[in-house]
Structure formats: C-alpha cells, structure tokens
CSV table of C-alpha atoms and ligand atoms in Angstrom, one decimal:
chain,number,residue,atom,x,y,z
M,65,MET,CA,-33.5,3.5,-7.6
M,66,PRO,CA,-30.3,4.5,-5.8
M,67,LYS,CA,-30.2,4.0,-2.2
M,68,ARG,CA,-29.0,6.7,0.1
M,69,PRO,CA,-25.6,6.5,1.2
M,70,SER,CA,-24.9,4.8,4.5
M,71,ASP,CA,-25.6,7.4,7.2
M,72,HIS,CA,-23.6,8.0,10.4
M,73,PRO,CA,-24.1,9.9,13.8
M,74,ALA,CA,-21.6,12.7,13.0
M,75,GLY,CA,-19.6,14.4,15.8
M,76,GLN,CA,-20.5,11.6,18.4
M,77,ARG,CA,-18.4,11.7,21.5
M,78,ALA,CA,-15.3,9.6,21.1
M,79,THR,CA,-15.1,6.5,23.5
M,80,PRO,CA,-12.4,6.6,25.9
M,81,SER,CA,-9.3,5.0,24.7
M,82,ARG,CA,-6.8,2.5,26.3
M,83,MET,CA,-4.7,3.0,23.5
M,84,PRO,CA,-1.3,5.1,24.0
M,85,ALA,CA,-1.6,8.8,22.8
M,86,PRO,CA,-0.6,8.9,19.2
M,87,ALA,CA,2.8,10.5,18.3
M,88,SER,CA,2.5,14.0,16.9
M,89,GLY,CA,1.4,14.5,13.3
M,90,LEU,CA,-0.5,11.2,13.2
M,91,PRO,CA,-4.1,11.0,12.9
M,92,SER,CA,-5.6,10.5,16.4
M,93,PRO,CA,-7.4,7.1,16.7
M,94,ASP,CA,-10.4,9.0,19.0
M,95,GLN,CA,-10.4,12.4,17.3
M,96,PRO,CA,-13.5,12.9,14.9
M,97,THR,CA,-12.2,13.6,11.5
M,98,PRO,CA,-13.8,15.2,8.5
M,99,LEU,CA,-11.7,12.5,6.6
M,100,LEU,CA,-14.0,10.0,8.0
M,101,GLY,CA,-17.2,12.3,7.8
M,102,GLY,CA,-16.9,13.2,11.5
M,103,LEU,CA,-16.2,9.8,12.9
M,104,THR,CA,-13.4,9.0,14.8
M,105,PRO,CA,-10.8,6.5,13.0
M,106,THR,CA,-11.8,4.0,15.9
M,107,GLN,CA,-15.5,4.1,15.1
M,108,PHE,CA,-14.9,4.2,11.3
M,109,MET,CA,-12.8,0.9,11.7
M,110,ARG,CA,-15.4,-0.8,13.9
M,111,ARG,CA,-18.5,0.2,11.4
M,112,TYR,CA,-17.0,0.2,8.1
M,113,TRP,CA,-13.5,-1.1,7.7
M,114,GLN,CA,-13.6,-4.6,5.8
M,115,LYS,CA,-17.4,-4.5,6.5
M,116,LYS,CA,-19.4,-2.2,4.1
M,117,PRO,CA,-19.0,0.9,1.7
M,118,PHE,CA,-19.1,4.5,3.0
M,119,LEU,CA,-19.6,7.6,1.2
M,120,ILE,CA,-17.9,10.5,2.9
M,121,ARG,CA,-18.9,14.2,1.3
M,122,GLN,CA,-16.1,16.6,1.7
M,123,ALA,CA,-13.6,14.2,3.6
M,124,VAL,CA,-10.9,16.6,2.4
M,125,PRO,CA,-12.5,20.0,1.6
M,126,GLY,CA,-10.6,22.0,-1.0
M,127,ILE,CA,-8.3,19.3,-2.1
M,128,ALA,CA,-6.4,19.6,-5.5
M,129,SER,CA,-4.7,16.5,-6.9
M,130,PRO,CA,-1.2,15.9,-5.4
M,131,VAL,CA,0.1,16.0,-8.6
M,132,THR,CA,-1.1,17.7,-11.8
M,133,ARG,CA,-2.2,16.0,-15.1
M,134,ASP,CA,0.7,16.9,-17.0
M,135,GLU,CA,3.0,15.8,-13.8
M,136,LEU,CA,0.9,12.6,-14.0
M,137,PHE,CA,1.6,12.0,-17.7
M,138,LYS,CA,5.3,12.5,-17.1
M,139,LEU,CA,5.5,10.1,-14.4
M,140,ALA,CA,3.7,7.6,-16.6
M,141,GLY,CA,6.7,7.9,-18.9
M,142,ASN,CA,9.4,6.6,-16.2
M,143,ASP,CA,10.8,3.3,-16.4
M,144,ASP,CA,10.3,2.8,-12.7
M,145,VAL,CA,6.7,3.6,-12.5
M,146,GLU,CA,4.1,1.2,-12.9
M,147,SER,CA,1.2,2.7,-15.2
M,148,ARG,CA,-1.6,1.3,-17.2
M,149,LEU,CA,-3.8,2.9,-20.0
M,150,VAL,CA,-7.4,1.7,-20.3
M,151,THR,CA,-9.4,2.8,-23.5
M,152,HIS,CA,-12.9,2.2,-24.3
M,153,PHE,CA,-13.0,3.4,-27.9
M,154,ARG,CA,-15.9,2.4,-30.2
M,155,ARG,CA,-17.2,0.1,-27.1
M,156,ARG,CA,-14.0,-1.7,-27.0
M,157,TRP,CA,-11.8,-2.4,-24.0
M,158,LYS,CA,-8.1,-2.3,-24.6
M,159,LEU,CA,-5.5,-2.3,-21.8
M,160,ASP,CA,-1.9,-1.1,-22.4
M,161,HIS,CA,0.8,-1.3,-19.9
M,162,GLY,CA,3.7,1.8,-19.5
M,163,PRO,CA,6.0,3.5,-19.7
M,164,PHE,CA,4.1,5.7,-22.1
M,165,ASP,CA,5.7,8.7,-23.8
M,166,THR,CA,3.4,11.6,-23.5
M,167,THR,CA,3.0,11.6,-27.1
M,168,ALA,CA,1.7,8.0,-27.2
M,169,LEU,CA,-1.3,8.9,-24.9
M,170,PRO,CA,-4.7,9.7,-26.7
M,171,ARG,CA,-5.5,13.3,-27.0
M,172,THR,CA,-6.9,15.0,-23.6
M,173,ALA,CA,-9.9,15.9,-26.1
M,174,GLN,CA,-10.7,12.5,-26.8
M,175,ARG,CA,-13.4,10.9,-24.7
M,176,ASP,CA,-13.3,7.3,-23.0
M,177,TRP,CA,-9.7,6.7,-21.9
M,178,THR,CA,-8.2,6.7,-18.5
M,179,LEU,CA,-4.4,6.5,-17.3
M,180,LEU,CA,-3.8,4.6,-14.1
M,181,VAL,CA,-0.5,5.6,-12.1
M,182,GLN,CA,0.6,3.3,-9.4
M,183,GLY,CA,2.7,4.1,-6.4
M,184,VAL,CA,2.8,8.0,-6.9
M,185,ASP,CA,3.6,8.1,-3.1
M,186,LEU,CA,7.0,6.8,-4.0
M,187,HIS,CA,7.6,9.5,-6.1
M,188,ASP,CA,6.1,12.7,-4.9
M,189,ASP,CA,6.3,14.2,-1.4
M,190,ARG,CA,2.7,15.5,-1.7
M,191,ALA,CA,1.4,12.3,-2.8
M,192,ARG,CA,3.2,10.6,0.4
M,193,ALA,CA,1.6,13.3,2.6
M,194,LEU,CA,-1.8,12.4,1.3
M,195,LEU,CA,-1.3,8.7,2.2
M,196,ASN,CA,-0.1,9.9,5.7
M,197,ARG,CA,-3.5,10.8,6.5
M,198,PHE,CA,-4.5,7.3,6.1
M,199,ARG,CA,-1.9,6.0,9.0
M,200,PHE,CA,-4.8,5.2,11.5
M,201,VAL,CA,-4.5,1.8,9.6
M,202,PRO,CA,-1.1,-0.1,10.2
M,203,ASP,CA,1.6,0.4,7.9
M,204,ALA,CA,2.0,-3.2,7.4
M,205,ARG,CA,-1.5,-2.9,5.5
M,206,LEU,CA,-1.0,0.2,3.4
M,207,ASP,CA,-0.1,-0.4,-0.1
M,208,ASP,CA,0.0,2.6,-2.3
M,209,LEU,CA,-1.6,5.8,-3.7
M,210,MET,CA,-2.6,5.2,-7.3
M,211,ILE,CA,-4.1,8.2,-9.2
M,212,SER,CA,-6.0,7.8,-12.2
M,213,TYR,CA,-6.9,10.6,-14.9
M,214,ALA,CA,-9.7,10.2,-17.2
M,215,THR,CA,-11.4,12.0,-20.1
M,216,ASP,CA,-15.3,12.2,-20.1
M,217,GLY,CA,-16.8,8.7,-20.2
M,218,GLY,CA,-13.5,7.1,-19.0
M,219,GLY,CA,-13.1,4.3,-16.4
M,220,VAL,CA,-11.9,0.8,-16.0
M,221,GLY,CA,-15.2,-0.9,-16.3
M,222,PRO,CA,-17.3,-2.5,-13.6
M,223,HIS,CA,-15.1,-4.8,-11.7
M,224,PHE,CA,-14.1,-5.8,-7.9
M,225,ASP,CA,-10.8,-5.5,-6.2
M,226,SER,CA,-9.3,-7.8,-3.5
M,227,TYR,CA,-8.2,-5.0,-1.3
M,228,ASP,CA,-9.7,-2.1,0.7
M,229,VAL,CA,-9.6,1.1,-1.0
M,230,PHE,CA,-10.3,4.8,-0.2
M,231,LEU,CA,-11.4,6.6,-3.6
M,232,LEU,CA,-11.1,10.1,-3.1
M,233,GLN,CA,-11.8,12.6,-5.9
M,234,VAL,CA,-9.5,15.2,-6.4
M,235,HIS,CA,-10.5,16.8,-9.7
M,236,GLY,CA,-13.7,16.9,-11.7
M,237,LYS,CA,-16.4,14.7,-10.9
M,238,ARG,CA,-17.1,10.9,-11.3
M,239,HIS,CA,-20.5,8.9,-11.3
M,240,TRP,CA,-19.8,5.9,-9.0
M,241,ARG,CA,-22.0,2.8,-8.9
M,242,ILE,CA,-21.6,0.0,-6.5
M,243,GLY,CA,-23.1,-3.3,-5.5
M,244,ALA,CA,-22.6,-6.1,-3.2
M,245,GLN,CA,-23.3,-8.6,-5.4
M,246,ARG,CA,-22.3,-12.5,-5.1
M,247,ASP,CA,-22.0,-13.2,-8.7
M,248,LEU,CA,-18.4,-12.0,-9.3
M,249,SER,CA,-17.6,-13.9,-12.4
M,250,LEU,CA,-15.6,-11.9,-15.3
M,251,ARG,CA,-15.8,-11.5,-18.9
M,252,GLU,CA,-13.5,-13.9,-20.5
M,253,ASP,CA,-13.1,-12.1,-23.8
M,254,LEU,CA,-11.4,-9.0,-22.4
M,255,PRO,CA,-7.9,-8.0,-21.5
M,256,LEU,CA,-9.1,-6.5,-18.1
M,257,LYS,CA,-11.0,-7.6,-15.1
M,258,VAL,CA,-14.7,-6.5,-16.1
M,259,LEU,CA,-17.6,-8.1,-14.4
M,260,ALA,CA,-19.9,-10.2,-16.6
M,261,HIS,CA,-22.8,-9.2,-14.7
M,262,PHE,CA,-22.8,-5.8,-12.8
M,263,GLU,CA,-25.8,-5.0,-10.5
M,264,PRO,CA,-25.5,-1.8,-9.0
M,265,GLU,CA,-27.2,-1.1,-6.1
M,266,GLU,CA,-26.0,2.7,-4.9
M,267,GLU,CA,-24.9,5.2,-7.0
M,268,TRP,CA,-23.4,8.9,-6.4
M,269,ILE,CA,-21.6,11.6,-8.2
M,270,LEU,CA,-18.4,12.3,-6.3
M,271,GLU,CA,-16.9,16.0,-6.6
M,272,PRO,CA,-13.5,16.9,-5.5
M,273,GLY,CA,-12.8,16.4,-2.0
M,274,ASP,CA,-15.6,13.5,-1.6
M,275,MET,CA,-14.5,10.1,-1.0
M,276,LEU,CA,-15.7,6.5,-1.1
M,277,TYR,CA,-14.5,3.6,1.1
M,278,LEU,CA,-14.9,0.3,-0.3
M,279,PRO,CA,-14.1,-3.1,1.2
M,280,PRO,CA,-12.8,-6.0,-0.7
M,281,HIS,CA,-15.1,-7.4,-3.4
M,282,ILE,CA,-17.6,-4.7,-3.7
M,283,ALA,CA,-18.5,-4.5,-7.2
M,284,HIS,CA,-18.1,-0.8,-8.4
M,285,ASP,CA,-17.7,1.2,-11.6
M,286,GLY,CA,-16.5,4.9,-11.8
M,287,ILE,CA,-17.1,6.6,-15.0
M,288,ALA,CA,-15.8,10.3,-15.3
M,289,ILE,CA,-18.0,13.3,-15.8
M,290,GLY,CA,-15.9,15.4,-17.8
M,291,GLU,CA,-12.1,15.3,-17.3
M,292,CYS,CA,-11.4,13.9,-13.8
M,293,MET,CA,-8.7,12.6,-11.4
M,294,THR,CA,-9.2,10.4,-8.4
M,295,CYS,CA,-6.8,9.0,-5.9
M,296,SER,CA,-6.9,5.3,-4.7
M,297,VAL,CA,-5.4,4.6,-1.3
M,298,GLY,CA,-5.2,1.0,-1.7
M,299,PHE,CA,-4.3,-1.8,1.1
M,300,ARG,CA,-2.9,-5.0,0.5
M,301,ALA,CA,-4.3,-8.1,1.5
M,302,PRO,CA,-2.0,-11.0,0.7
M,303,SER,CA,-3.7,-14.5,0.0
M,304,ALA,CA,-3.1,-17.4,2.2
M,305,SER,CA,-1.3,-19.4,-0.5
M,306,GLU,CA,1.1,-16.4,-1.1
M,307,LEU,CA,2.0,-16.1,2.7
M,308,ALA,CA,2.6,-19.6,2.8
M,309,ALA,CA,4.9,-19.5,-0.2
M,310,GLN,CA,6.8,-16.3,1.1
M,311,PHE,CA,6.9,-17.7,4.5
M,312,LEU,CA,8.4,-21.1,3.5
M,313,TYR,CA,10.9,-19.2,1.2
M,314,TYR,CA,11.7,-17.0,4.3
M,315,LEU,CA,12.2,-20.0,6.5
M,316,ALA,CA,14.3,-21.9,4.0
M,317,GLU,CA,16.7,-18.8,3.2
M,318,ARG,CA,17.2,-18.5,7.0
M,319,GLY,CA,17.9,-22.3,7.5
M,320,GLY,CA,14.9,-22.0,10.1
M,321,ALA,CA,12.9,-24.7,8.5
M,322,HIS,CA,15.3,-27.4,10.1
M,323,ARG,CA,16.7,-25.3,13.0
M,324,GLY,CA,20.1,-25.6,11.7
M,325,GLN,CA,20.3,-29.4,11.2
M,326,ASP,CA,20.2,-29.7,7.6
M,327,ALA,CA,21.0,-33.3,7.5
M,328,LEU,CA,21.4,-34.5,3.6
M,329,TYR,CA,18.7,-36.7,2.2
M,330,SER,CA,20.0,-40.5,2.2
M,331,ASP,CA,18.9,-43.8,1.1
M,332,PRO,CA,21.5,-46.6,1.9
M,333,LYS,CA,18.8,-49.1,1.8
M,334,GLN,CA,17.9,-48.0,-1.9
M,335,PRO,CA,17.8,-51.4,-4.0
M,336,ALA,CA,18.8,-51.7,-7.7
M,337,VAL,CA,15.6,-50.9,-10.0
M,338,SER,CA,14.9,-52.0,-13.4
M,339,GLU,CA,12.2,-48.9,-13.8
M,340,PRO,CA,14.5,-46.1,-13.2
M,341,ALA,CA,11.9,-43.3,-14.1
M,342,GLN,CA,9.7,-44.6,-11.5
M,343,LEU,CA,9.6,-42.1,-8.4
M,344,PRO,CA,10.5,-44.6,-5.5
M,345,ALA,CA,7.7,-44.6,-2.8
M,346,ALA,CA,10.2,-44.9,-0.2
M,347,LEU,CA,11.8,-41.4,-1.4
M,348,VAL,CA,8.3,-39.8,-1.2
M,349,GLU,CA,7.8,-41.2,2.4
M,350,ARG,CA,11.0,-40.0,3.7
M,351,VAL,CA,10.8,-36.8,2.2
M,352,GLY,CA,7.2,-36.4,3.7
M,353,ALA,CA,8.9,-37.2,7.1
M,354,ILE,CA,11.5,-34.6,6.5
M,355,LEU,CA,8.8,-31.9,5.7
M,356,THR,CA,6.7,-32.9,8.8
M,357,LYS,CA,9.7,-31.8,10.8
M,358,ILE,CA,9.4,-28.2,9.6
M,359,ARG,CA,8.7,-25.9,12.8
M,360,TRP,CA,8.6,-22.3,13.4
M,361,ASN,CA,7.4,-20.3,16.2
M,362,GLN,CA,5.9,-16.7,16.6
M,363,ALA,CA,9.0,-15.1,16.3
M,364,ASP,CA,9.6,-16.7,12.9
M,365,VAL,CA,6.4,-15.2,11.8
M,366,SER,CA,6.8,-12.0,13.0
M,367,GLY,CA,10.4,-11.6,11.5
M,368,PHE,CA,8.8,-12.8,8.2
M,369,LEU,CA,6.2,-10.3,8.2
M,370,GLY,CA,8.6,-7.5,9.1
M,371,ALA,CA,11.0,-8.3,6.5
M,372,TRP,CA,8.6,-9.1,3.8
M,373,LEU,CA,6.3,-6.3,4.3
M,374,SER,CA,8.8,-3.5,4.4
M,375,GLU,CA,10.9,-5.1,1.6
M,376,PRO,CA,10.7,-2.4,-1.3
M,377,LYS,CA,8.9,-3.3,-4.3
M,378,SER,CA,10.9,-4.5,-7.2
M,379,ASN,CA,10.7,-1.2,-9.0
M,380,VAL,CA,11.8,0.8,-6.0
M,381,VAL,CA,15.3,2.2,-6.2
M,382,PHE,CA,16.6,4.5,-3.3
M,383,GLU,CA,19.1,7.3,-4.6
M,384,PRO,CA,21.9,7.9,-2.1
M,385,PRO,CA,22.7,11.7,-2.0
M,386,THR,CA,25.3,12.5,-4.7
M,387,ARG,CA,27.7,14.2,-2.3
M,388,PRO,CA,26.9,12.8,1.0
M,389,LEU,CA,27.8,15.0,4.3
M,390,ASN,CA,30.2,13.5,6.6
M,391,GLU,CA,28.9,12.4,9.8
M,392,ALA,CA,30.0,15.8,11.6
M,393,ALA,CA,28.3,17.8,9.0
M,394,PHE,CA,25.2,15.6,8.8
M,395,VAL,CA,24.7,16.0,12.6
M,396,ASN,CA,25.2,19.8,12.3
M,397,ARG,CA,22.6,19.9,9.7
M,398,ALA,CA,20.1,17.4,11.3
M,399,SER,CA,20.4,19.5,14.5
M,400,HIS,CA,18.9,22.4,12.5
M,401,ASP,CA,16.7,20.7,10.1
M,402,GLY,CA,15.5,17.4,11.8
M,403,VAL,CA,15.4,14.2,9.8
M,404,ARG,CA,12.8,12.2,8.1
M,405,LEU,CA,12.4,8.8,6.6
M,406,HIS,CA,12.4,9.0,2.6
M,407,ARG,CA,9.1,8.7,1.1
M,408,LYS,CA,10.0,5.2,-0.3
M,409,THR,CA,11.2,4.0,3.1
M,410,VAL,CA,9.1,1.4,5.0
M,411,LEU,CA,10.3,1.1,8.6
M,412,LEU,CA,8.0,-1.3,10.8
M,413,TYR,CA,9.0,-2.9,14.1
M,414,ASP,CA,7.8,-5.8,16.6
M,415,ILE,CA,8.9,-6.0,20.3
M,416,HIS,CA,12.3,-7.5,19.3
M,417,SER,CA,13.2,-6.0,15.9
M,418,TYR,CA,13.0,-3.3,13.5
M,419,PHE,CA,12.6,-3.8,9.7
M,420,LEU,CA,13.9,-1.1,7.7
M,421,ASN,CA,13.2,-1.7,3.9
M,422,GLY,CA,13.4,-5.5,4.2
M,423,GLU,CA,16.5,-5.6,6.5
M,424,GLU,CA,15.9,-7.0,10.1
M,425,ASN,CA,17.9,-5.7,13.3
M,426,SER,CA,17.4,-5.8,16.9
M,427,LEU,CA,15.9,-3.0,18.5
M,428,PRO,CA,18.5,-0.8,20.3
M,429,SER,CA,18.4,-0.6,24.0
M,430,SER,CA,17.4,3.3,23.7
M,431,LYS,CA,14.8,2.4,21.3
M,432,LYS,CA,12.1,5.0,21.9
M,433,TRP,CA,13.6,7.5,19.1
M,434,LEU,CA,13.4,4.5,16.5
M,435,LEU,CA,9.8,3.9,17.3
M,436,ASP,CA,9.1,7.6,17.2
M,437,LEU,CA,10.9,8.0,13.8
M,438,ALA,CA,8.8,4.8,12.5
M,439,ASN,CA,5.6,6.1,13.6
M,440,CYS,CA,6.1,10.0,12.8
M,441,ARG,CA,8.3,9.2,10.0
M,442,ALA,CA,10.2,12.2,11.2
M,443,LEU,CA,12.5,13.3,14.1
M,444,SER,CA,12.4,17.2,14.9
M,445,ALA,CA,15.4,19.1,15.0
M,446,LYS,CA,15.0,19.6,18.9
M,447,ARG,CA,14.8,15.7,19.3
M,448,PHE,CA,17.8,15.2,17.0
M,449,VAL,CA,19.9,17.7,19.3
M,450,THR,CA,19.0,15.3,22.5
M,451,LEU,CA,19.7,12.2,20.7
M,452,SER,CA,23.2,13.5,19.2
M,453,HIS,CA,24.6,12.9,22.6
M,454,ASP,CA,24.5,9.1,21.7
M,455,SER,CA,27.2,8.6,18.9
M,456,SER,CA,25.8,5.1,18.1
M,457,VAL,CA,22.6,6.8,17.1
M,458,THR,CA,24.0,9.4,15.0
M,459,ALA,CA,26.4,6.9,13.3
M,460,LEU,CA,23.0,4.8,12.5
M,461,LEU,CA,21.4,7.6,11.3
M,462,HIS,CA,24.2,8.9,9.1
M,463,GLU,CA,24.6,5.3,7.6
M,464,TRP,CA,20.8,5.4,6.5
M,465,TYR,CA,21.2,9.0,5.4
M,466,CYS,CA,24.0,7.8,3.2
M,467,ALA,CA,21.9,5.0,2.0
M,468,GLY,CA,19.1,7.5,0.8
M,469,TRP,CA,16.9,5.8,3.4
M,470,ILE,CA,16.4,9.1,5.4
M,471,GLU,CA,17.0,12.8,4.5
M,472,LEU,CA,17.4,16.0,6.1
M,473,GLY,CA,14.4,18.2,6.7
M,474,GLY,CA,10.9,18.1,8.6
M,475,LEU,CA,8.0,15.7,7.7
M,476,ALA,CA,6.8,15.5,3.9
R,607,SIN,C1,-10.0,4.4,-11.2
R,607,SIN,O1,-9.6,5.5,-10.5
R,607,SIN,O2,-10.4,4.9,-12.3
R,607,SIN,C2,-10.5,3.1,-10.7
R,607,SIN,C3,-10.1,3.1,-9.4
R,607,SIN,C4,-10.8,1.6,-9.0
R,607,SIN,O3,-11.9,1.5,-9.4
R,607,SIN,O4,-10.3,1.0,-8.4
R,608,CO,CO1,-11.3,-0.9,-8.3
C-alpha cells in the first residue's frame, strides 16, 4: 500500500531570525512559501533537507515548462549542451549521448523514451529564473536545472542519485515511486544506473505544479503518464576523494603546498646500484617526508572552494557583446536599465575575496555593491547611478560587461 505523503503543519508562524534580511528578489528564509508547501525555507531545511523526501502539491501553481518541447529538442542539438536519450523499447534499456539532431529523436507518438537535457539554466533566462527560486540553498551547492521530456511510459528506470534534487512537474503527469532501501546494488548488464532490486514504499502521481524533494540515495522511479516534462533542480555534493584531488591540485598550482620553498628533490648519498629498476627505499622515505610538510589553512580552503565552485563547467562559453559599448555609453545605459549577472555567471564571496567565474580577487573596500550583485544577481538602475560616482566600480563593471559576464537590464 502506498503511504501517505509526509505531512507538514502548513502556515506555521515563522521562528524569529537572527539572520540578516535577504536582499530584495531573494526567497526570504523566514517567509512561508507555497514552493515548500507553506513551510518557510528555514523550516524546510531543518526538517527535510538531506533528511527525508517531501511531496509538495502545487508548489508552483500554474507553472508551464520554462522551455517548450520543441525548444528542448533544439537545445539537445547544440554541441555545448549535455543531453541524453534513454529508450526502453521492447523492454530493453538503451542510453545515447547528445547532441541529437531533432530528426534523430524517436517520434513523439512512440512510447517509452525520454530526453534529458542538463544545464538548461545556462541557455535560457526563464530556466535560470526558476532556479533562482531555490536560492534559499547556498549557490555553492546549486548545480543546474535539468529538464526531461518523456512520452507515455518513458523514464530512466529505478535508480538513486548522489545529490539532493527537487523534481518539479511542469507538463503532463508522472507516476513517482520512491523507497529508502539499503540495497543500492545496480544491474550490471545495463548501460545506465538501474537498481537491481527496487523496493518502492511510497507512490504519487504528480501533476503540473507538484514537486517532490529527494535527499541523496533515495531510490526513485518516475514513469510518464502520457507526454510529460519534469524539471530537476540538482545540488552538487562532491565526494571526499574529488575534493582532496582538486584541493591538492589547487595548492600545487599556487605553490601553496610548500609555502614558496619549492626545494628540488636531492639524493647526494645515493649509492651506485646493481638493480636499477628497483624503487629505492630511501627515495620513498624522503618523498614521504616532503609530503608530510604540506600545510594549508582555512584561507587556502576557502580560496580553493570559491575558485573551484565558481569555475564554469567545461562546456560553458561566454559570449562577449559583438559591439561592446565604451565605458561612458555603458554607464549611461546601465543608469537607465541596471545590470545583471549573465545567467552563466557564478559569483561567490567569502570574507576576504570574491570569486567570479573561477577567478579570485580581493573584495574592494566599497564591497557592499559587490555582495548585493552576487546575492541579487542584479543591480537596479537607481543603485547603479549611486555607484557610478566611483570610477573604479564602473571600470570593473564595464570590464565584466565586455567579457560577457554581466549584461544590461533587470533581473532575469
Ligand atoms: C527524469 O526527469 O526523468 C529523471 C529525473 C530523476 O529521476 O533524477
Ligand atoms: Co534521479
């Protein structure tokens, strides 16, 4: 028997907050929201985030897919867009990677297939705007918005993911079954991750506007009932080994591992050998001693995370304006229209630095505008007029505009 969805006391009073008030346009941590079934983001994070699944009926009432089916098919044809096609024809799973010419996709009248397009937020402002609704979770955790299209019976099979995900139904219906099973072994004979023994415990039919939150490692299977589209807002969770590898690479690149004293390996006492292929024990010992001297501090960790997490993915290409305005004309236009971060831009900060698309810089002394730009992803025309008295700010913003990192206009 399917269990009832996890219930929640809707419309509870928000608990008093010691957090600073959110910048305008951002979800407020202490404001109940239909997106979270009437909970505040603070309550949701405490009760469900990384803990248990949560079904939200009509999280986004009246929502339509940020991109149409045909726009999604077109995106899947781009070289710089990651897409996958999963078919389950005659009960056989098959996985293909894009790009796909629209004519190469199965017919929409054919059942049992699904197209998954990753990173739609990088290519479409409406998709980016949908992602912005989830910015009660730090940007450092946010990964991307994937959109799937499926024909009747389509899905990717029962599986689990290693990240948190909000599955928002944006078109048609999908039958979801989930389970908190321990046995996460996978079928070995398949080209995609399908659980060997799926044990569903709860099930629901999601309609447009309904949303299901799943923490990592919850087994799930979503099967389209007729043609449907689902948005997945995913959050990255790097593994300890990935973090260690990336951090050591970062340290080595900056010479931080040896704090500027990059002494050459030396072995003045190396005797002549009769077995040249053998790794000398003394060498292993000496290298071990060098490695134990690797030191780092919190600032190195913070700098690494800022740079790494704001680094554009390998398929991201910024497009600078074809005919960029000069600084005076840019200031003039921005004073009327405001500026915003390009949807592909990642801007993070810590107490010392800001990290813009993988580049680390010290926070300027007049840092408030930069923090607001990072948090709101936009600066209003009015705010820009005040800022434009400082030529170092306008020069910097003009430089970012010329790189395609920011653009003129209000929030996407
Ligand atoms: C889908 O949208 O079909 C798959 C999403 C998921 O299960 O992670
Ligand atoms: Co999944």
